Coordinates of C-alpha atoms and ligand atoms in Angstrom, one line a residue:
X1 CA 71.4 61.8 62.2
X2 CA 69.3 59.0 63.9
X3 CA 69.4 57.8 67.1
X4 CA 70.6 54.2 67.7
X5 CA 68.5 52.0 66.2
X6 CA 69.8 48.9 67.5
X7 CA 70.2 50.2 71.2
X8 CA 70.2 47.4 73.9
X9 CA 70.9 44.5 71.3
X10 CA 73.8 42.4 71.5
X11 CA 75.7 40.1 68.4
X12 CA 73.2 37.2 69.0
X13 CA 69.6 39.0 69.9
X14 CA 70.8 40.9 66.3
X15 CA 71.9 37.7 64.7
X16 CA 68.4 36.0 65.6
X17 CA 66.3 39.2 64.8
X18 CA 68.1 39.1 61.3
X19 CA 67.2 35.5 60.4
X20 CA 63.4 36.0 61.7
X21 CA 63.1 38.8 59.9
X22 CA 61.7 41.1 62.8
X23 CA 65.0 43.0 61.5
X24 CA 65.1 43.1 57.6
X25 CA 65.5 45.2 54.3
X26 CA 69.3 44.7 53.2
X27 CA 70.1 48.1 54.5
X28 CA 68.7 48.0 57.7
X29 CA 70.0 44.3 58.3
X30 CA 74.1 45.8 57.0
X31 CA 73.6 48.3 59.9
X32 CA 72.2 45.8 62.5
X33 CA 75.7 43.7 61.4
X34 CA 77.8 46.5 61.3
X35 CA 76.6 47.5 65.7
X36 CA 76.8 43.8 66.4
X37 CA 80.6 43.9 65.6
X38 CA 80.8 47.0 68.0
X39 CA 78.8 44.9 70.3
X40 CA 81.6 42.6 70.5
X41 CA 84.6 44.9 70.2
X42 CA 83.8 46.4 73.5
X43 CA 83.1 43.5 75.3
X44 CA 85.9 42.6 78.0
X45 CA 86.6 38.6 77.2
X46 CA 88.5 36.4 75.5
X47 CA 90.7 37.9 72.4
X48 CA 89.4 40.9 70.1
X49 CA 90.5 39.2 67.4
X50 CA 89.1 36.1 68.0
X51 CA 85.6 37.6 68.8
X52 CA 85.2 39.4 65.8
X53 CA 85.7 36.6 63.7
X54 CA 83.6 34.6 65.1
X55 CA 80.6 37.4 65.4
X56 CA 81.5 37.6 61.7
X57 CA 81.3 34.2 60.8
X58 CA 77.9 34.0 63.2
X59 CA 76.1 37.2 60.8
X60 CA 77.1 36.2 57.4
X61 CA 75.4 32.8 58.4
X62 CA 71.9 34.6 59.0
X63 CA 70.4 35.8 55.2
X64 CA 72.6 34.6 52.6
X65 CA 71.6 36.8 49.7
X66 CA 72.0 40.6 50.8
X67 CA 75.3 41.9 50.5
X68 CA 75.0 44.4 52.4
X69 CA 75.5 42.4 55.3
X70 CA 78.5 41.5 54.3
X71 CA 79.9 44.5 52.3
X72 CA 79.0 46.0 55.9
X73 CA 81.7 43.6 57.5
X74 CA 84.4 43.7 55.0
X75 CA 83.9 47.7 55.5
X76 CA 83.9 47.6 59.3
X77 CA 87.4 45.4 59.5
X78 CA 88.8 46.6 56.1
X79 CA 89.3 42.4 54.7
X80 CA 91.2 42.2 57.5
X81 CA 90.7 39.3 60.4
X82 CA 93.8 39.8 62.8
X83 CA 95.2 42.4 64.5
X84 CA 92.0 45.1 65.4
X85 CA 92.0 47.4 67.9
X86 CA 88.9 48.7 69.6
X87 CA 89.1 51.7 68.9
X88 CA 89.2 51.3 65.2
X89 CA 86.1 48.9 65.1
X90 CA 83.9 51.5 66.8
X91 CA 85.1 54.1 64.5
X92 CA 84.4 52.0 61.0
X93 CA 81.1 50.7 62.3
X94 CA 80.0 54.5 63.3
X95 CA 81.1 55.9 60.0
X96 CA 79.1 52.9 58.0
X97 CA 76.0 53.0 59.8
X98 CA 76.1 57.0 59.2
X99 CA 77.2 56.5 55.3
X100 CA 74.1 54.8 55.5
X101 CA 71.7 57.5 56.6
X102 CA 73.2 59.8 54.0
X103 CA 73.3 57.5 50.9
X104 CA 69.6 57.4 52.3
X105 CA 69.3 61.1 51.7
X106 CA 71.2 61.6 48.4
X107 CA 69.5 58.4 47.0
X108 CA 66.0 60.4 48.3
X109 CA 67.2 63.0 46.3
X110 CA 68.1 61.9 42.9
X111 CA 65.3 59.2 43.1
X112 CA 62.6 61.4 44.4
X113 CA 63.4 64.4 41.4
X114 CA 62.9 61.9 38.7
X115 CA 58.6 61.7 39.9
X116 CA 56.7 63.7 38.5
X117 CA 53.2 65.3 39.7
X118 CA 51.1 63.4 38.9
X119 CA 52.4 60.4 38.3
X120 CA 51.4 57.0 39.7
X121 CA 54.2 55.0 41.2
X122 CA 53.9 51.2 41.7
X123 CA 56.8 49.6 44.5
X124 CA 57.2 46.1 45.0
X125 CA 58.0 44.8 48.8
X126 CA 59.1 47.2 51.5
X127 CA 62.5 49.0 50.6
X128 CA 63.5 51.7 53.0
X129 CA 65.2 53.2 49.9
X130 CA 62.9 53.4 47.0
X131 CA 60.3 54.9 49.9
X132 CA 62.8 57.4 50.9
X133 CA 62.6 58.8 47.1
X134 CA 58.8 58.2 47.0
X135 CA 58.4 60.7 50.3
X136 CA 61.1 62.7 48.7
X137 CA 58.5 63.4 45.6
X138 CA 55.9 64.2 48.2
X139 CA 57.6 66.7 50.2
X140 CA 58.4 68.9 46.7
X141 CA 55.1 69.0 46.6
X142 CA 54.0 66.7 44.0
X143 CA 51.0 64.7 43.5
X144 CA 51.5 61.4 43.4
X145 CA 49.7 58.4 44.5
X146 CA 51.6 54.6 45.3
X147 CA 50.6 51.1 44.2
X148 CA 52.2 48.7 46.9
X149 CA 51.9 44.9 46.1
X150 CA 51.1 42.1 49.0
X151 CA 54.8 40.7 48.7
X152 CA 53.6 37.5 49.7
X153 CA 54.7 35.4 52.1
X154 CA 56.1 37.6 54.1
X155 CA 53.6 40.6 53.0
X156 CA 56.0 42.7 53.4
X157 CA 53.8 45.2 51.3
X158 CA 51.6 45.7 54.5
X159 CA 54.6 47.6 55.5
X160 CA 54.6 49.9 52.6
X161 CA 50.9 50.8 52.8
X162 CA 51.1 51.5 56.4
X163 CA 54.1 53.9 56.2
X164 CA 52.3 55.3 52.7
X165 CA 49.4 56.1 54.6
X166 CA 50.7 57.5 57.7
X167 CA 52.5 60.3 55.8
X168 CA 49.7 61.1 53.6
X169 CA 50.6 59.9 50.1
X170 CA 48.1 58.5 48.6
X171 CA 48.2 54.6 48.3
X172 CA 46.8 51.5 47.3
X173 CA 47.3 48.2 47.8
X174 CA 47.4 45.0 45.7
X175 CA 48.1 41.0 45.7
X176 CA 50.6 40.6 43.8
X177 CA 49.6 38.3 40.6
X178 CA 47.6 42.4 39.2
X179 CA 50.6 43.7 38.9
X180 CA 50.3 43.7 35.0
X181 CA 46.4 44.6 34.9
X182 CA 47.4 47.4 36.8
X183 CA 50.8 48.2 35.3
X184 CA 48.2 50.3 32.5
X185 CA 47.6 53.0 35.5
X186 CA 51.5 53.5 36.2
X187 CA 54.3 55.7 35.3
X188 CA 56.9 54.6 37.1
X189 CA 58.1 51.0 39.0
X190 CA 60.8 51.9 42.1
X191 CA 61.8 49.3 44.2
X192 CA 65.3 48.8 46.0
X193 CA 68.1 45.7 45.9
X194 CA 69.4 43.5 47.5
X195 CA 72.3 42.9 46.5
X196 CA 73.2 44.4 42.4
X197 CA 75.7 41.8 40.6
X198 CA 78.9 42.7 37.6
X199 CA 76.3 42.5 35.4
X200 CA 73.4 44.5 35.8
X201 CA 71.4 42.4 37.5
X202 CA 69.6 43.3 40.6
X203 CA 68.5 40.9 43.1
X204 CA 65.7 41.8 45.4
X205 CA 62.3 40.2 46.8
X206 CA 60.6 37.3 45.2
X207 CA 58.4 38.6 42.6
X208 CA 60.5 41.8 41.1
X209 CA 61.5 40.2 38.1
X210 CA 57.7 39.6 37.3
X211 CA 56.5 43.4 37.7
X212 CA 59.7 44.5 35.9
X213 CA 58.7 42.0 32.6
X214 CA 55.1 43.5 33.8
X215 CA 56.3 47.0 33.4
X216 CA 58.9 46.4 30.5
X217 CA 56.1 45.3 28.2
X218 CA 53.7 48.6 29.1
X219 CA 57.2 50.6 28.8
X220 CA 57.2 51.9 32.1
X221 CA 60.5 52.6 33.8
X222 CA 62.1 50.9 36.6
X223 CA 64.4 52.3 38.5
X224 CA 65.9 50.4 41.2
X225 CA 67.0 52.5 44.6
X226 CA 70.1 51.0 46.1
X227 CA 73.6 52.0 47.8
X228 CA 76.9 51.1 46.4
X229 CA 77.6 48.5 49.3
X230 CA 74.5 46.6 47.7
X231 CA 76.7 45.9 44.7
X232 CA 78.8 42.4 45.3
X233 CA 82.3 42.6 43.9
X234 CA 82.2 38.6 43.9
X235 CA 80.0 38.6 41.1
X236 CA 82.8 40.3 39.6
X237 CA 85.1 37.0 40.4
X238 CA 82.4 34.8 38.3
X239 CA 80.3 33.9 42.2
X240 CA 76.7 33.8 41.4
X241 CA 74.5 35.1 44.0
X242 CA 73.1 32.5 46.9
X243 CA 69.5 33.1 46.4
X244 CA 67.7 32.3 49.9
X245 CA 65.4 29.7 50.5
X246 CA 63.5 30.2 53.4
X247 CA 60.5 27.7 56.0
X248 CA 57.9 26.9 53.5
X249 CA 55.6 27.3 56.8
X250 CA 56.1 31.2 55.3
X251 CA 53.9 30.1 52.8
X252 CA 51.3 27.3 54.2
X253 CA 51.0 24.6 56.8
X254 CA 52.4 21.9 54.7
X255 CA 51.0 19.2 57.0
X256 CA 47.8 20.3 55.1
X257 CA 49.1 19.3 51.9
X258 CA 50.8 16.3 52.3
X259 CA 52.9 14.5 49.2
X260 CA 52.8 18.4 48.0
X261 CA 56.7 20.2 47.6
X262 CA 56.2 23.6 48.6
X263 CA 59.2 26.2 47.4
X264 CA 59.6 29.2 49.2
X265 CA 62.9 31.3 47.2
X266 CA 62.9 34.7 48.5
X267 CA 64.7 36.8 46.3
X268 CA 65.2 36.6 42.5
X269 CA 67.0 38.2 39.5
X270 CA 65.6 40.9 37.6
X271 CA 68.0 41.3 34.4
X272 CA 70.1 44.3 33.6
X273 CA 67.8 44.8 30.1
X274 CA 64.6 45.5 32.3
X275 CA 66.6 48.4 34.5
X276 CA 66.1 51.8 33.6
X277 CA 68.7 52.7 35.9
X278 CA 69.4 52.6 39.6
X279 CA 70.0 55.2 41.9
X280 CA 73.1 55.5 43.9
X281 CA 74.2 58.0 46.2
X282 CA 77.0 58.6 43.8
X283 CA 74.7 59.1 41.3
X284 CA 71.7 57.7 38.6
X285 CA 73.6 55.2 36.7
X286 CA 72.8 52.2 34.3
X287 CA 73.3 48.9 35.1
X288 CA 75.7 48.5 32.8
X289 CA 77.9 50.6 34.9
X290 CA 77.9 48.2 38.1
X291 CA 81.5 46.8 36.8
X292 CA 83.0 49.7 37.2
X293 CA 80.9 50.9 40.6
X294 CA 82.5 47.7 41.4
X295 CA 86.2 48.5 40.4
X296 CA 86.0 51.6 42.5
X297 CA 84.7 49.7 45.8
X298 CA 87.7 47.3 45.0
X299 CA 89.7 50.3 45.4
X300 CA 88.9 51.3 48.9
Ligands
RI2_401 P1 65.7 48.3 51.7 C1 64.0 43.4 51.2 O1 64.8 42.2 51.2 C2 63.4 43.9 50.3 O2 63.8 42.8 49.3 C3 63.9 44.7 50.0 O3 63.6 45.2 48.1 C4 65.3 45.0 49.6 O4 65.5 44.5 50.9 C5 65.7 46.3 50.2 O5 65.6 47.3 51.1 P2 63.9 41.3 53.0 O6 64.3 41.8 54.2 O7 67.1 48.2 52.0 O8 62.4 41.8 53.3 O9 65.9 49.4 50.7 O10 64.1 40.3 52.7 O11 65.9 49.2 53.0

């Protein structure tokens, strides 16, 4: 069990860090949101129900696309909006955080086993879950190497290449537009997910669908590493996943481009047809089984 990643941070600090992406990655923002609820629960001011409901509203406004955050809140509050107790919130938060870490360990193992010695794995953005699987394969003594995209505009690929290099795994950085050119060298694509819809579509960092399209063309399997709390029950009832649009200034200084519209959508949807499998803590599934995972979630 890891130490507390968010020690000393309260609700507002966590919400601001999620918004600014200082705390980022769908798994981490889910754990951070859970931690923030615990911090609110133990405060000795006002009504507990009110504090928790306000905290939930604040957290939900931070980043709209990753359902992991909403599912963390749902897990902690058991889908209620009243009759909370401090002990219940504390216990549920600790359980969620523990489950998140242990899901990561299982995903590492199941995802890592699918990688063979000699494989080149291409990854996009920075997914803690995808990288855990790659590290597991490396720890098993497999000789592998990684190609990582830069992942404009926030360049989370820099985090990935540093993490791989520090771990000793041979890694090559490429610009996003080099993916199709490099795909002939690739044996597997490993990515994470922010949300998985009931039809098996994977919503992940912008550009993931282009990577998957290139992989599909080259018959390279695409593996998505995602915990079950990244499946969206709302999509089973017809809701569409909101794609977060961030500040155009993350791309360029708009003042330098007068008269130009600048769009900064930060996620896209990869259709299930372009995904070979989803590695969850419960096992490796076909994306077409997403609805079954969601149905199971609804029982709990
Ligand atoms: P893990 C990230 O979102 C990336 O899209 C990444 O692939 C996904 O979350 C899953 O990450 P962002 O916060 O949960 O960088 O696997 O926008 O760490």
